[in-house]
PDB file of C-alpha atoms in Angstrom:
ATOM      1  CA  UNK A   1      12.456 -33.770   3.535  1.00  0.00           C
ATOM      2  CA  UNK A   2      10.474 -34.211   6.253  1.00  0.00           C
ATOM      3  CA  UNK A   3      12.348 -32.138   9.537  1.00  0.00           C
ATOM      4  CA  UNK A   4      10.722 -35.138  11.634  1.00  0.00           C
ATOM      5  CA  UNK A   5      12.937 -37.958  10.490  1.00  0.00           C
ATOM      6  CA  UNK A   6      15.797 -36.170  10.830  1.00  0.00           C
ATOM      7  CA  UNK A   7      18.636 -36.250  13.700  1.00  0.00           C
ATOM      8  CA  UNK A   8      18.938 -33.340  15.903  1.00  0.00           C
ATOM      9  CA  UNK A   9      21.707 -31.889  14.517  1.00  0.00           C
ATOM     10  CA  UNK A  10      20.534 -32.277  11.433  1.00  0.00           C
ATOM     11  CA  UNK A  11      17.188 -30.651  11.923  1.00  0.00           C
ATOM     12  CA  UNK A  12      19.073 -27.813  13.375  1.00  0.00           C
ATOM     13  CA  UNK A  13      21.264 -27.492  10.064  1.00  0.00           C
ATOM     14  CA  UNK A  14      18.299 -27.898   8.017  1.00  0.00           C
ATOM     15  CA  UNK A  15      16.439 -24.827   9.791  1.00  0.00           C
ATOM     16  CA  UNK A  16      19.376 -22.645   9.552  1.00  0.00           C
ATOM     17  CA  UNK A  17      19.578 -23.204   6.319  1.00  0.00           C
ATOM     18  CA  UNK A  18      15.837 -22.375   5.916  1.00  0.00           C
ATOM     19  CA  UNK A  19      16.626 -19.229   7.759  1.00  0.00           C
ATOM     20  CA  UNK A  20      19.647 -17.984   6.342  1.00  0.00           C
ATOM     21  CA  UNK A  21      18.024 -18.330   2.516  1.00  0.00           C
ATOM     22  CA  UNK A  22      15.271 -16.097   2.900  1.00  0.00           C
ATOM     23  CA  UNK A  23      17.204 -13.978   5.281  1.00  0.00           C
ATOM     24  CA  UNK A  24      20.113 -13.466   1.831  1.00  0.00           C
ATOM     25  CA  UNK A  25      16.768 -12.401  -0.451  1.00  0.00           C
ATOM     26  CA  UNK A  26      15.724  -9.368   2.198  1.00  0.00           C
ATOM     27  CA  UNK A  27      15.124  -8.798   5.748  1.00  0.00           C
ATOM     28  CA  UNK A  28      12.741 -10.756   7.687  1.00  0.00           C
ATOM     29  CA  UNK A  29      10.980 -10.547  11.089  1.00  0.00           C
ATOM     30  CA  UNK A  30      11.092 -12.852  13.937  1.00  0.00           C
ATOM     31  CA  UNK A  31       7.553 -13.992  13.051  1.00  0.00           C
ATOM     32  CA  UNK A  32       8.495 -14.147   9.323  1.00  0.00           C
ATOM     33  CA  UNK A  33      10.742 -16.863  10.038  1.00  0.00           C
ATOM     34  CA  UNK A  34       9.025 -18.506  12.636  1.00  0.00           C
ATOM     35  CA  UNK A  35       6.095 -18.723  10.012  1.00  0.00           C
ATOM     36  CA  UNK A  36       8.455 -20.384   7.256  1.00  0.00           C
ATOM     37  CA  UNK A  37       9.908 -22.846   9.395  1.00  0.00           C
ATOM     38  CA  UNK A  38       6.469 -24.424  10.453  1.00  0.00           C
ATOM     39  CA  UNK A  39       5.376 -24.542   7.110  1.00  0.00           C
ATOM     40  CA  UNK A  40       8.795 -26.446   6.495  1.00  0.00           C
ATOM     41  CA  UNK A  41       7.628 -28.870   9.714  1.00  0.00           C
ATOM     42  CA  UNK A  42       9.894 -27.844  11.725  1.00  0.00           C
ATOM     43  CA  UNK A  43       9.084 -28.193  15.569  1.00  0.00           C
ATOM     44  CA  UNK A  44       8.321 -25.101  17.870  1.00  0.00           C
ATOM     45  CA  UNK A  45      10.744 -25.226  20.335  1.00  0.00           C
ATOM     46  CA  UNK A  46      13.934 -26.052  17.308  1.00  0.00           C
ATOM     47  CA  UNK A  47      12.049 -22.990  15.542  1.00  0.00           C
ATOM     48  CA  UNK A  48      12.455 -20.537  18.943  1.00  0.00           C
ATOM     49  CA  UNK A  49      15.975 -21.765  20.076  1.00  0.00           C
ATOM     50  CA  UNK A  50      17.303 -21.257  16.239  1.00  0.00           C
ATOM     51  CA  UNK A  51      15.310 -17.541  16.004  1.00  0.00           C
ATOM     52  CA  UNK A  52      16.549 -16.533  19.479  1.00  0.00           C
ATOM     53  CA  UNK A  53      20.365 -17.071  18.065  1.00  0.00           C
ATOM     54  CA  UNK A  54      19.605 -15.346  15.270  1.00  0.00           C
ATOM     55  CA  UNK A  55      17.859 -12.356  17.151  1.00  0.00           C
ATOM     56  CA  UNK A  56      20.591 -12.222  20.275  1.00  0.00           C
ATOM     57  CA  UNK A  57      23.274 -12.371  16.685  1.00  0.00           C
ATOM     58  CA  UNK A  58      21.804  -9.201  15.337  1.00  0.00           C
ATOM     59  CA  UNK A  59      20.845 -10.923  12.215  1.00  0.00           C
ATOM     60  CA  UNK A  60      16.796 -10.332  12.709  1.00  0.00           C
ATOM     61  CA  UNK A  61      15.821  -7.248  14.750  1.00  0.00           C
ATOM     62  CA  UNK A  62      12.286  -6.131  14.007  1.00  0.00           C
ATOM     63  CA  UNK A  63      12.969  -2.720  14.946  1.00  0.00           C
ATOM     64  CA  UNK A  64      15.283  -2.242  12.535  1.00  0.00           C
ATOM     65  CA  UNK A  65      13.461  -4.224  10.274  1.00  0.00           C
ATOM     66  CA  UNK A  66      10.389  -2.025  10.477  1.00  0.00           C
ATOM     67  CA  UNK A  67      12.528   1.453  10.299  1.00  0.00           C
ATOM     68  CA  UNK A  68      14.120   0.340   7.057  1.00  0.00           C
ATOM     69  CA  UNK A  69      10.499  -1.076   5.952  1.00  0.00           C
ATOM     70  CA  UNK A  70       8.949   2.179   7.248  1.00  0.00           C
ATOM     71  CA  UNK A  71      11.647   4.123   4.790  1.00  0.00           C
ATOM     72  CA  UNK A  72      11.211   1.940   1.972  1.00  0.00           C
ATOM     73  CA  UNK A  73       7.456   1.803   1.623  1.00  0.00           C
ATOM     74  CA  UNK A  74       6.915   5.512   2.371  1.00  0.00           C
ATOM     75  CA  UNK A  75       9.133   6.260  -0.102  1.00  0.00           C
ATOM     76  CA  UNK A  76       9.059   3.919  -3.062  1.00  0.00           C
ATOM     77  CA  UNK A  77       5.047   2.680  -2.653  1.00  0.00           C
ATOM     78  CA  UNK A  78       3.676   6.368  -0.855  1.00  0.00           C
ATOM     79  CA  UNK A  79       2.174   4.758   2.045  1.00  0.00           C
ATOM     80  CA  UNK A  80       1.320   6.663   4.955  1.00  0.00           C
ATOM     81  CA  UNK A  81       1.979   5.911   8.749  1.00  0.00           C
ATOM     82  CA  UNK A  82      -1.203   4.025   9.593  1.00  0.00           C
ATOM     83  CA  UNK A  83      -0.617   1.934   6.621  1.00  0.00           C
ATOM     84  CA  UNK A  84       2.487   1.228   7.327  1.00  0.00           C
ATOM     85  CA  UNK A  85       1.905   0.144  11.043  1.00  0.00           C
ATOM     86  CA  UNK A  86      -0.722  -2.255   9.660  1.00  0.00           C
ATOM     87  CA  UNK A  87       1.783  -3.588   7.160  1.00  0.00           C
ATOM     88  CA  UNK A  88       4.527  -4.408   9.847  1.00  0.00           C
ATOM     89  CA  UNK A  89       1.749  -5.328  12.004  1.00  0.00           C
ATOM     90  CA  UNK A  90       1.045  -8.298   9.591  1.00  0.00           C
ATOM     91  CA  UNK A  91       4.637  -9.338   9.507  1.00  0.00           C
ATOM     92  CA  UNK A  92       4.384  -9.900  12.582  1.00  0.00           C
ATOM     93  CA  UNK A  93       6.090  -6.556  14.332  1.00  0.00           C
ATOM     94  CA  UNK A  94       4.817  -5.823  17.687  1.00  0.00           C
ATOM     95  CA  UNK A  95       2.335  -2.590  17.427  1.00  0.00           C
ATOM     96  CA  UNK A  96       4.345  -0.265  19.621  1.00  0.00           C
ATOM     97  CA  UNK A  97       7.682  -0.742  17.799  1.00  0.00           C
ATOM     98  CA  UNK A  98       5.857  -0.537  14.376  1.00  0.00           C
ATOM     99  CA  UNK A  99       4.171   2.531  15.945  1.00  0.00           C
ATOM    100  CA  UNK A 100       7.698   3.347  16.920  1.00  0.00           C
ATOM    101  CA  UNK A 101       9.358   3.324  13.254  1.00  0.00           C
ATOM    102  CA  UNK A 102       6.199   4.896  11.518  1.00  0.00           C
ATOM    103  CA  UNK A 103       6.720   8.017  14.054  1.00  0.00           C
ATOM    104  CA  UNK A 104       9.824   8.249  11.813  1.00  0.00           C
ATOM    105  CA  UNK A 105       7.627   9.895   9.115  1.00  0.00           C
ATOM    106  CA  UNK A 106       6.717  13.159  10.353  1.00  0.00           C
ATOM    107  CA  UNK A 107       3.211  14.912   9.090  1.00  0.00           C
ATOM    108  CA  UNK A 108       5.279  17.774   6.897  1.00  0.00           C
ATOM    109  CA  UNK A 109       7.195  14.542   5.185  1.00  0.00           C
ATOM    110  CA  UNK A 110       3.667  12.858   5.232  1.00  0.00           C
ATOM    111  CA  UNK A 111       1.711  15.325   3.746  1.00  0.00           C
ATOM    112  CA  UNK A 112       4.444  16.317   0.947  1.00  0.00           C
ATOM    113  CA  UNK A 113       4.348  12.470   0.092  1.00  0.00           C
ATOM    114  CA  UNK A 114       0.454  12.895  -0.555  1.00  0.00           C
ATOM    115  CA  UNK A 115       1.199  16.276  -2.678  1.00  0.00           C
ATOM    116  CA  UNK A 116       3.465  14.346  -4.777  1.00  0.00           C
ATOM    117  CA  UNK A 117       0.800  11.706  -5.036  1.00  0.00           C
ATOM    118  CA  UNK A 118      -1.916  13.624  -6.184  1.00  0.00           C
ATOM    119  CA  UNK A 119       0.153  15.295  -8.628  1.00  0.00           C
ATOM    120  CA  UNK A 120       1.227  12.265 -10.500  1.00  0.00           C
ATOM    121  CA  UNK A 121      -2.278  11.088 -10.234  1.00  0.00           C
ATOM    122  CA  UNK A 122      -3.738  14.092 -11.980  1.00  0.00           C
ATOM    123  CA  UNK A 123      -1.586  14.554 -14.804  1.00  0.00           C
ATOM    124  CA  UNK A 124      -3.776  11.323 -15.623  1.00  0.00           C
ATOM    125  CA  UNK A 125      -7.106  12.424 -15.561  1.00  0.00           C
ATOM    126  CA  UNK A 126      -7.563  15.280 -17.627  1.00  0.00           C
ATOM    127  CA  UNK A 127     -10.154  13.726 -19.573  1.00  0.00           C
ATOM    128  CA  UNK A 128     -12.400  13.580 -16.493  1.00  0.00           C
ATOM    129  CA  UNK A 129     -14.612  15.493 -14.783  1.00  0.00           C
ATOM    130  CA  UNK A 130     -13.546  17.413 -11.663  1.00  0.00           C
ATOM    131  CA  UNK A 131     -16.059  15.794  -9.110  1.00  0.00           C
ATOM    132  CA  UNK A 132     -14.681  11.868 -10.543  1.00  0.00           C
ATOM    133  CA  UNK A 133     -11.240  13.240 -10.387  1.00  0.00           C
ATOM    134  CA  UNK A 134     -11.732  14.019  -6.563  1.00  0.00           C
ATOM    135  CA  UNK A 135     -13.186  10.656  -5.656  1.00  0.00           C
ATOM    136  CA  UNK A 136     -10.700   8.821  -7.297  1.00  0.00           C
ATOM    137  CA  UNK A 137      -8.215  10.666  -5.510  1.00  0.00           C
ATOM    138  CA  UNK A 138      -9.481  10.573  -2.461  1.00  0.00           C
ATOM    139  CA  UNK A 139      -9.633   6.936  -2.727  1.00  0.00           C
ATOM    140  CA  UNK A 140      -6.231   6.336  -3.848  1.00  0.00           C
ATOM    141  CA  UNK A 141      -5.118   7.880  -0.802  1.00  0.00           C
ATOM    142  CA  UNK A 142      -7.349   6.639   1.109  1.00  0.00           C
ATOM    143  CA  UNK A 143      -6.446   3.255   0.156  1.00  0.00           C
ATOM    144  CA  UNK A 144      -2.878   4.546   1.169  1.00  0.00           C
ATOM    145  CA  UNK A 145      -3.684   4.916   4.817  1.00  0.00           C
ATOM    146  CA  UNK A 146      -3.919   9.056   4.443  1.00  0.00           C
ATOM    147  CA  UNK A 147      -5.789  10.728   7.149  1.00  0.00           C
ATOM    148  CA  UNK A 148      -9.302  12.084   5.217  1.00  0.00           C
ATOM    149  CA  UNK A 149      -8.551  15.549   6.751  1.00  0.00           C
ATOM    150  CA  UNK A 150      -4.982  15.687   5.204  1.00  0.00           C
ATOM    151  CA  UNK A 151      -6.326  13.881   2.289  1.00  0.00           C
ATOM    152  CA  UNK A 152      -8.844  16.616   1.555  1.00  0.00           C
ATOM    153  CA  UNK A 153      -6.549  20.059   1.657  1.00  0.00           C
ATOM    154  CA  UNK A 154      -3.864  18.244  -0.035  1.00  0.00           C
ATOM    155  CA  UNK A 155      -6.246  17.289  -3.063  1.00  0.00           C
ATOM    156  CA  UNK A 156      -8.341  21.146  -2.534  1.00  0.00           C
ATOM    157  CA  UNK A 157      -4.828  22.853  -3.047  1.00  0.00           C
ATOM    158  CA  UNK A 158      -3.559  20.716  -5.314  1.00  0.00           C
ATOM    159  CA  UNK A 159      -6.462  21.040  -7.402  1.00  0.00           C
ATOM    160  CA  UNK A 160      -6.963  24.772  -6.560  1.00  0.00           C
ATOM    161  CA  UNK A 161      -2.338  25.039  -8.033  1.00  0.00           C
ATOM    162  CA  UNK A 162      -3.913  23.284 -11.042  1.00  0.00           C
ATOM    163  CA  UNK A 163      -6.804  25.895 -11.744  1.00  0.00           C
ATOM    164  CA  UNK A 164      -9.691  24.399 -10.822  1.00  0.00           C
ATOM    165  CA  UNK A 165     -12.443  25.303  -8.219  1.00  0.00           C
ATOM    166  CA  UNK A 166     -12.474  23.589  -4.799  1.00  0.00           C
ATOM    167  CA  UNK A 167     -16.380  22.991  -5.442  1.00  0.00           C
ATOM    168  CA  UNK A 168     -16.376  19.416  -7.037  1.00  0.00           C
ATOM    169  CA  UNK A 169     -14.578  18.283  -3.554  1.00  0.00           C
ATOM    170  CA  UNK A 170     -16.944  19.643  -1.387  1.00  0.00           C
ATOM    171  CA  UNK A 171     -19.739  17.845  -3.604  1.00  0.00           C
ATOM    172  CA  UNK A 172     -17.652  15.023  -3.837  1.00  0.00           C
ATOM    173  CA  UNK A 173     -17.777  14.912   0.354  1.00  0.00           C
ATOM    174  CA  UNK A 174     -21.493  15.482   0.507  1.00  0.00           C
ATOM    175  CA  UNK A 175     -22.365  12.538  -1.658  1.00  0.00           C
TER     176      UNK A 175
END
């Protein structure tokens, strides 16, 4: 089907169509959409008419498509704020109101996240050594979007509630 041979109307039933089938699967942003329906061939200006109905309808808000994304990935995947901006940021969500949803994760609810990370992560590596234990964690949540400074008490206490010295991270820093 290409959108170009089609009538008007038709083109405009096509789209909504589009729209409404990935919008059924999950939530999607503005630019989401706009994205699928020019890989469809759909023109720009049937694209912005059908996604401005469907925004001034309620049925795609990216601010409460980034809240409920900032909920869900903090939750099920651990991600931290910055990674989350950076994640709605590539769907498309404007920077302030992805800035604006990640300020819904507060540093106590951040850092407990991390805790709960590094926990789960250790109970796997009690064959290693302490100092390769610390890099890999620091790398998983650094690779997580945790600040380094958060990243390092959480893993020096954590460590510390398991019974080991805080040494091998303050090698693991200097290397």
């Amino acid at each position: 089907m290409d959108p170009a041979e089609l009538s008007p109307e038709e083109a405009w039933k096509k789209a909504k169509e589009v729209c409404f089938d990935l919008l059924a699967i999950r939530a999607r942003t503005k630019d989401e959409l706009r994205q699928a329906l020019r890989r469809k061939g759909f023109d720009e200006e049937l694209s912005e008419r059908l996604i401005g109905k469907l925004d001034s309808s309620g049925l795609v808000d990216d601010a409460a498509f980034a809240e409920q994304w900032v909920r869900s990935r903090h939750t099920t995947q651990g991600l931290a704020r910055s990674a989350l901006v950076a994640e709605l940021k590539r769907k498309g969500v404007d920077g302030e109101v992805a800035s604006q949803a990640a300020e819904e994760i507060d540093r106590e609810s951040e850092e407990q996240r991390a805790r709960e990370l590094v926990r789960k992560r250790l109970r796997t590596m009690t064959t290693l050594d302490e100092q390769t234990a610390v890099r890999r964690l620091l790398g998983t949540l650094a690779r997580k979007g945790y600040p380094q400074g958060l990243a390092y008490s959480v893993i020096r206490e954590e460590l510390r509630d398991a019974g080991a010295d805080s040494t091998p991270l303050d090698d693991a820093v200097t290397d």
